[in-house]
Coordinates of C-alpha atoms in Angstrom, one line a residue:
X159 CA 88.2 70.6 112.7
X160 CA 88.9 68.0 115.1
X161 CA 92.1 65.9 115.2
X162 CA 90.3 62.9 115.2
X163 CA 89.3 63.7 111.5
X164 CA 92.7 63.5 110.3
X165 CA 93.9 60.4 108.5
X166 CA 97.2 61.2 107.1
X167 CA 99.8 64.0 108.3
X168 CA 103.0 65.3 106.7
X169 CA 106.3 64.0 108.2
X170 CA 104.8 60.6 108.5
X171 CA 103.3 58.1 106.2
X172 CA 101.3 56.4 109.1
X173 CA 97.5 56.7 109.9
X174 CA 96.9 57.9 113.3
X175 CA 94.9 55.3 115.5
X176 CA 92.1 57.8 115.9
X177 CA 91.9 58.2 112.3
X178 CA 91.6 54.6 111.6
X179 CA 88.4 54.5 113.5
X180 CA 86.9 57.4 111.7
X181 CA 87.9 56.3 108.0
X182 CA 84.2 55.7 107.2
X183 CA 83.3 59.5 107.0
X184 CA 82.0 60.1 103.5
X185 CA 84.5 61.9 101.3
X186 CA 83.2 65.3 100.1
X187 CA 83.7 67.2 96.8
X188 CA 83.2 70.5 94.9
X189 CA 81.8 70.1 91.3
X190 CA 82.6 72.8 88.8
X191 CA 80.6 72.9 85.7
X192 CA 82.5 75.2 83.2
X193 CA 79.6 74.9 80.8
X194 CA 77.4 76.8 83.3
X195 CA 79.8 79.4 84.6
X196 CA 79.7 82.9 83.1
X197 CA 82.9 84.3 84.9
X198 CA 80.9 86.5 87.4
X199 CA 83.8 85.9 90.1
X200 CA 81.2 85.7 92.9
X201 CA 83.1 82.6 94.1
X202 CA 86.2 84.6 94.2
X203 CA 84.9 87.5 96.1
X204 CA 83.1 85.3 98.6
X205 CA 86.4 83.4 99.2
X206 CA 88.1 86.5 100.1
X207 CA 85.2 87.7 102.4
X208 CA 84.9 84.7 104.3
X209 CA 88.6 84.0 104.7
X210 CA 89.4 87.8 105.4
X211 CA 91.7 87.9 102.6
X212 CA 93.0 91.3 100.9
X213 CA 94.9 90.6 97.8
X214 CA 96.5 93.9 96.4
X215 CA 94.5 95.6 93.6
X216 CA 96.2 94.7 90.5
X217 CA 96.6 96.7 87.1
X218 CA 95.1 95.7 83.9
X219 CA 97.4 93.5 81.8
X220 CA 95.2 92.8 78.9
X221 CA 92.9 90.4 80.7
X222 CA 89.5 90.4 82.6
X223 CA 91.4 88.1 85.1
X224 CA 92.4 90.1 88.1
X225 CA 94.8 89.1 90.0
X226 CA 96.6 87.5 87.4
X227 CA 97.5 84.4 89.8
X228 CA 96.9 82.8 93.0
X229 CA 98.7 84.3 96.1
X230 CA 98.9 83.9 99.8
X231 CA 96.0 86.5 99.8
X232 CA 94.0 84.9 96.9
X233 CA 93.0 81.3 97.4
X234 CA 90.1 81.1 94.7
X235 CA 90.8 82.7 91.3
X236 CA 88.4 82.9 88.2
X237 CA 90.8 82.3 85.2
X238 CA 89.6 83.8 81.8
X239 CA 91.2 81.6 78.8
X240 CA 90.5 83.1 75.2
X241 CA 90.2 80.1 72.8
X242 CA 89.7 80.1 69.2
X243 CA 87.6 77.6 67.7
X244 CA 86.1 77.3 64.1
X245 CA 87.5 81.0 63.5
X246 CA 85.6 82.1 66.5
X247 CA 86.9 83.5 69.9
X248 CA 85.2 81.5 72.8
X249 CA 85.7 82.0 76.4
X250 CA 86.7 79.2 78.7
X251 CA 86.2 79.9 82.5
X252 CA 87.9 78.0 85.2
X253 CA 87.4 77.9 88.9
X254 CA 91.1 77.7 90.1
X255 CA 91.6 76.6 93.8
X256 CA 93.1 73.7 95.6
X257 CA 92.2 70.5 94.0
X258 CA 92.3 68.5 97.3
X259 CA 94.0 65.4 95.7
X260 CA 93.5 62.0 97.3
X261 CA 97.3 61.5 96.8
X262 CA 98.4 65.2 97.9
X263 CA 102.1 65.8 96.6
X264 CA 102.3 68.8 98.8
X265 CA 101.8 66.5 101.8
X266 CA 104.2 63.9 100.6
X267 CA 107.0 66.6 100.1
X268 CA 106.5 68.3 103.5
X269 CA 108.9 67.3 106.3
X270 CA 107.2 69.0 109.2
X271 CA 104.9 67.0 111.1
X272 CA 101.3 68.1 111.3
X273 CA 101.8 71.2 108.7
X274 CA 99.8 69.5 106.1
X275 CA 96.8 67.1 107.1
X276 CA 94.5 65.2 104.9
X277 CA 91.0 64.6 106.9
X278 CA 88.9 61.8 106.7
X279 CA 86.4 63.7 104.3
X280 CA 89.2 64.1 101.7
X281 CA 90.0 67.8 102.4
X282 CA 93.8 68.4 102.4
X283 CA 94.5 71.3 104.9
X284 CA 97.4 73.6 105.7
X285 CA 98.4 74.4 109.5
X286 CA 100.2 77.6 109.1
X287 CA 101.2 77.6 112.8
X288 CA 103.5 74.5 112.0
X289 CA 104.6 75.6 108.7
X290 CA 108.2 76.3 108.3
X291 CA 108.0 78.3 105.1
X292 CA 110.6 75.7 103.2
X293 CA 108.3 75.9 100.0
X294 CA 108.5 72.1 99.3
X295 CA 104.7 72.1 99.1
X296 CA 104.7 74.8 96.4
X297 CA 107.2 73.2 94.2
X298 CA 105.9 69.6 94.5
X299 CA 102.2 70.5 93.7
X300 CA 101.3 69.6 90.3
X301 CA 98.7 71.8 89.8
X302 CA 100.6 74.9 91.0
X303 CA 98.4 76.0 93.8
X304 CA 100.0 76.5 97.3
X305 CA 101.7 80.1 97.7
X306 CA 104.3 81.4 100.1
X307 CA 103.3 84.8 101.9
X308 CA 105.9 87.4 101.4
X309 CA 105.4 88.6 105.2
X310 CA 105.5 85.6 107.4
X311 CA 107.1 83.1 104.8
X312 CA 104.4 80.5 105.4
X313 CA 102.2 78.7 102.9
X314 CA 98.6 78.9 102.2
X315 CA 95.7 77.7 99.8
X316 CA 92.1 76.9 99.5
X317 CA 90.8 75.0 102.7
X318 CA 87.6 74.2 101.1
X319 CA 86.0 76.4 104.0
X320 CA 86.6 73.4 106.5
X321 CA 85.3 75.4 109.2
X322 CA 82.0 75.9 107.4
X323 CA 82.0 72.2 106.5
X324 CA 82.4 71.2 110.2
X325 CA 79.3 72.7 111.1
X326 CA 77.3 71.2 108.0
X327 CA 77.5 74.3 105.6
X328 CA 78.6 74.3 102.1
X329 CA 82.0 76.2 101.0
X330 CA 81.7 80.2 100.6
X331 CA 82.1 79.9 97.1
X332 CA 79.6 77.3 96.3
X333 CA 77.0 79.2 98.3
X334 CA 77.6 82.3 96.3
X335 CA 77.5 80.8 92.7
X336 CA 74.3 82.2 91.1
X337 CA 74.4 80.2 87.9
X338 CA 74.7 76.7 89.6
X339 CA 78.2 76.1 88.1
X340 CA 79.4 75.1 91.7
X341 CA 77.9 72.3 93.8
X342 CA 78.8 70.6 97.0
X343 CA 78.2 67.3 98.4
X344 CA 79.5 63.7 98.8
X345 CA 82.1 62.8 96.1
X346 CA 79.7 59.9 95.3
X347 CA 76.7 62.3 94.7
X348 CA 78.8 64.7 92.7
X349 CA 80.3 62.0 90.4
X350 CA 76.8 60.8 90.0
X351 CA 75.5 64.4 88.9
X352 CA 78.5 65.0 86.6
X353 CA 77.8 61.8 84.9
X354 CA 74.3 62.9 84.1
X355 CA 75.4 66.4 83.0
X356 CA 78.0 65.0 80.7
X357 CA 75.6 62.7 79.0
X358 CA 73.1 65.8 78.5
X359 CA 76.0 67.8 76.9
X360 CA 76.9 65.1 74.5
X361 CA 73.2 65.0 73.4
X362 CA 73.3 68.7 72.8
X363 CA 76.5 68.5 70.7
X364 CA 79.3 68.6 72.9
X365 CA 80.8 65.2 72.0
X366 CA 84.1 65.6 73.9
X367 CA 82.4 66.8 77.1
X368 CA 83.9 64.9 80.0
X369 CA 84.9 64.9 83.7
X370 CA 88.3 66.3 85.1
X371 CA 89.2 64.1 87.6
X372 CA 93.0 63.2 87.2
X373 CA 93.9 59.7 88.3
X374 CA 97.7 60.7 88.5
X375 CA 97.0 62.2 91.9
X376 CA 94.4 59.5 93.1
X377 CA 91.3 61.6 92.0
X378 CA 90.5 65.1 93.5
X379 CA 88.1 66.6 95.9
X380 CA 87.3 69.2 93.3
X381 CA 85.9 67.9 90.0
X382 CA 85.4 69.7 86.9
X383 CA 83.0 69.2 83.9
X384 CA 84.7 70.6 80.7
X385 CA 83.4 71.4 77.2
X386 CA 86.4 69.3 75.9
X387 CA 88.0 66.7 78.2
X388 CA 90.9 66.3 75.8
X389 CA 92.0 70.0 76.0
X390 CA 92.4 70.7 79.7
X391 CA 94.9 73.4 79.0
X392 CA 92.3 75.7 77.5
X393 CA 91.3 76.0 81.1
X394 CA 94.5 76.6 82.4
X395 CA 94.7 73.0 84.0
X396 CA 97.4 70.5 83.6
X397 CA 96.7 67.6 81.1
X398 CA 98.1 64.7 83.6
X399 CA 99.1 66.1 86.9
X400 CA 101.0 63.6 89.1
X401 CA 103.3 63.4 92.0
X402 CA 106.9 63.8 90.5
X403 CA 109.4 61.1 90.9
X404 CA 111.8 63.2 93.3
X405 CA 108.8 63.9 95.6
X406 CA 108.1 60.2 96.0
X407 CA 111.8 59.2 96.4
X408 CA 112.2 61.9 99.1
X409 CA 109.2 60.5 101.0
X410 CA 109.7 56.6 100.4
X411 CA 113.6 56.5 100.1
X412 CA 115.6 59.2 101.3
X413 CA 113.8 60.2 104.4
X414 CA 113.6 56.5 105.6
X415 CA 117.2 56.0 104.7
X416 CA 118.3 59.2 106.7
X417 CA 116.4 58.0 109.7
X418 CA 118.0 54.6 109.3
X419 CA 121.5 56.1 109.0
X420 CA 121.0 58.1 112.1
X421 CA 119.8 55.1 114.1
X422 CA 122.8 53.0 112.9
X423 CA 125.2 55.7 113.8
X424 CA 123.7 55.9 117.4
X425 CA 123.8 52.0 117.5
X426 CA 127.5 51.9 116.7
X427 CA 128.3 54.6 119.1
X428 CA 126.7 52.8 121.8
X429 CA 128.4 49.5 121.0
X430 CA 131.8 51.2 120.9
X431 CA 131.1 52.6 124.5
X432 CA 130.1 49.3 125.7
X433 CA 132.8 46.9 124.2
X434 CA 135.8 49.4 124.1
X435 CA 134.9 52.2 126.4
X436 CA 136.6 55.5 126.6
X437 CA 140.0 56.0 125.4
X438 CA 142.0 57.1 128.7
X439 CA 145.6 58.0 128.9
X440 CA 147.3 57.4 132.2
X441 CA 149.3 60.2 133.8
X442 CA 152.6 58.2 133.8
X443 CA 152.1 57.2 130.1
X444 CA 152.4 60.5 128.1
X445 CA 150.5 60.5 124.8
X446 CA 152.3 59.9 121.5
X447 CA 151.7 63.5 120.7
X448 CA 153.8 64.7 123.5
X449 CA 156.6 62.4 122.6
X450 CA 156.7 63.8 119.0
X451 CA 156.5 67.4 120.2
X452 CA 159.4 66.9 122.7
X453 CA 161.5 65.3 120.1
X454 CA 160.8 68.2 117.8
X455 CA 161.7 70.5 120.6
X456 CA 165.1 68.9 121.3
X457 CA 166.0 69.0 117.9
X458 CA 165.2 72.5 117.5
X459 CA 167.4 73.4 120.8
X460 CA 170.3 71.6 119.4
X461 CA 170.1 73.6 116.4

């Protein structure tokens, strides 16, 4: 997408002038309705096909979920959770991918300028050409999404098909969903649809149905309707994701102090050069080291 769509970039906390002009663009979102999902994995396959990803074929590990976790070659994963309710076994399916947080911890933790960007439509994207493979984004993400590739040592994750969005298409995962569990549109529209759906579910007996849109990360670009909003862990989701204190300190305190320290050092060096100048020794005035060395030499000769 165009660089004019970028409102925030890693390595800096300032908005670019071009982004300030284009901030009126509507934010987009994916809506996942867990009550409609049947775990068909169409979204997972379409993500792999569109992005040309080829995750290694795994082995059976006691679950229909395959692979068992996200990776640099698997950006979207259907998670299968078995939950016991009223002495009955229930499935809880979850569409696991990047949440596209409004306050992305990965971007805050990244020190490389432009390696992670947030666009005016809310999409958080990675630029692998600029990634240095430090892994800070992996450890900082409260939703445990980005992954380092073992070959090129760069970080990858869901881009919400930003190349499709740019030309007015919906993400590949949404396009392939046959049950209507995935929807795409402006965030305002998705929140409105979600509210209507939750009211309907509560009338049907799902009294704890609710919307997963965690405030700890400023809200997300992928919102979810859950059977029981009080138990997001049943879907493999963190209960209250938020940017950790060390990550915030790194971006807001440590990095500015480091930059200030470097500038202060340069300023002191320049001031010393201007006021004192170089320490020159005249040829007819040997250095103290030479006197000391010669004294020691004389004593050794006498002995």
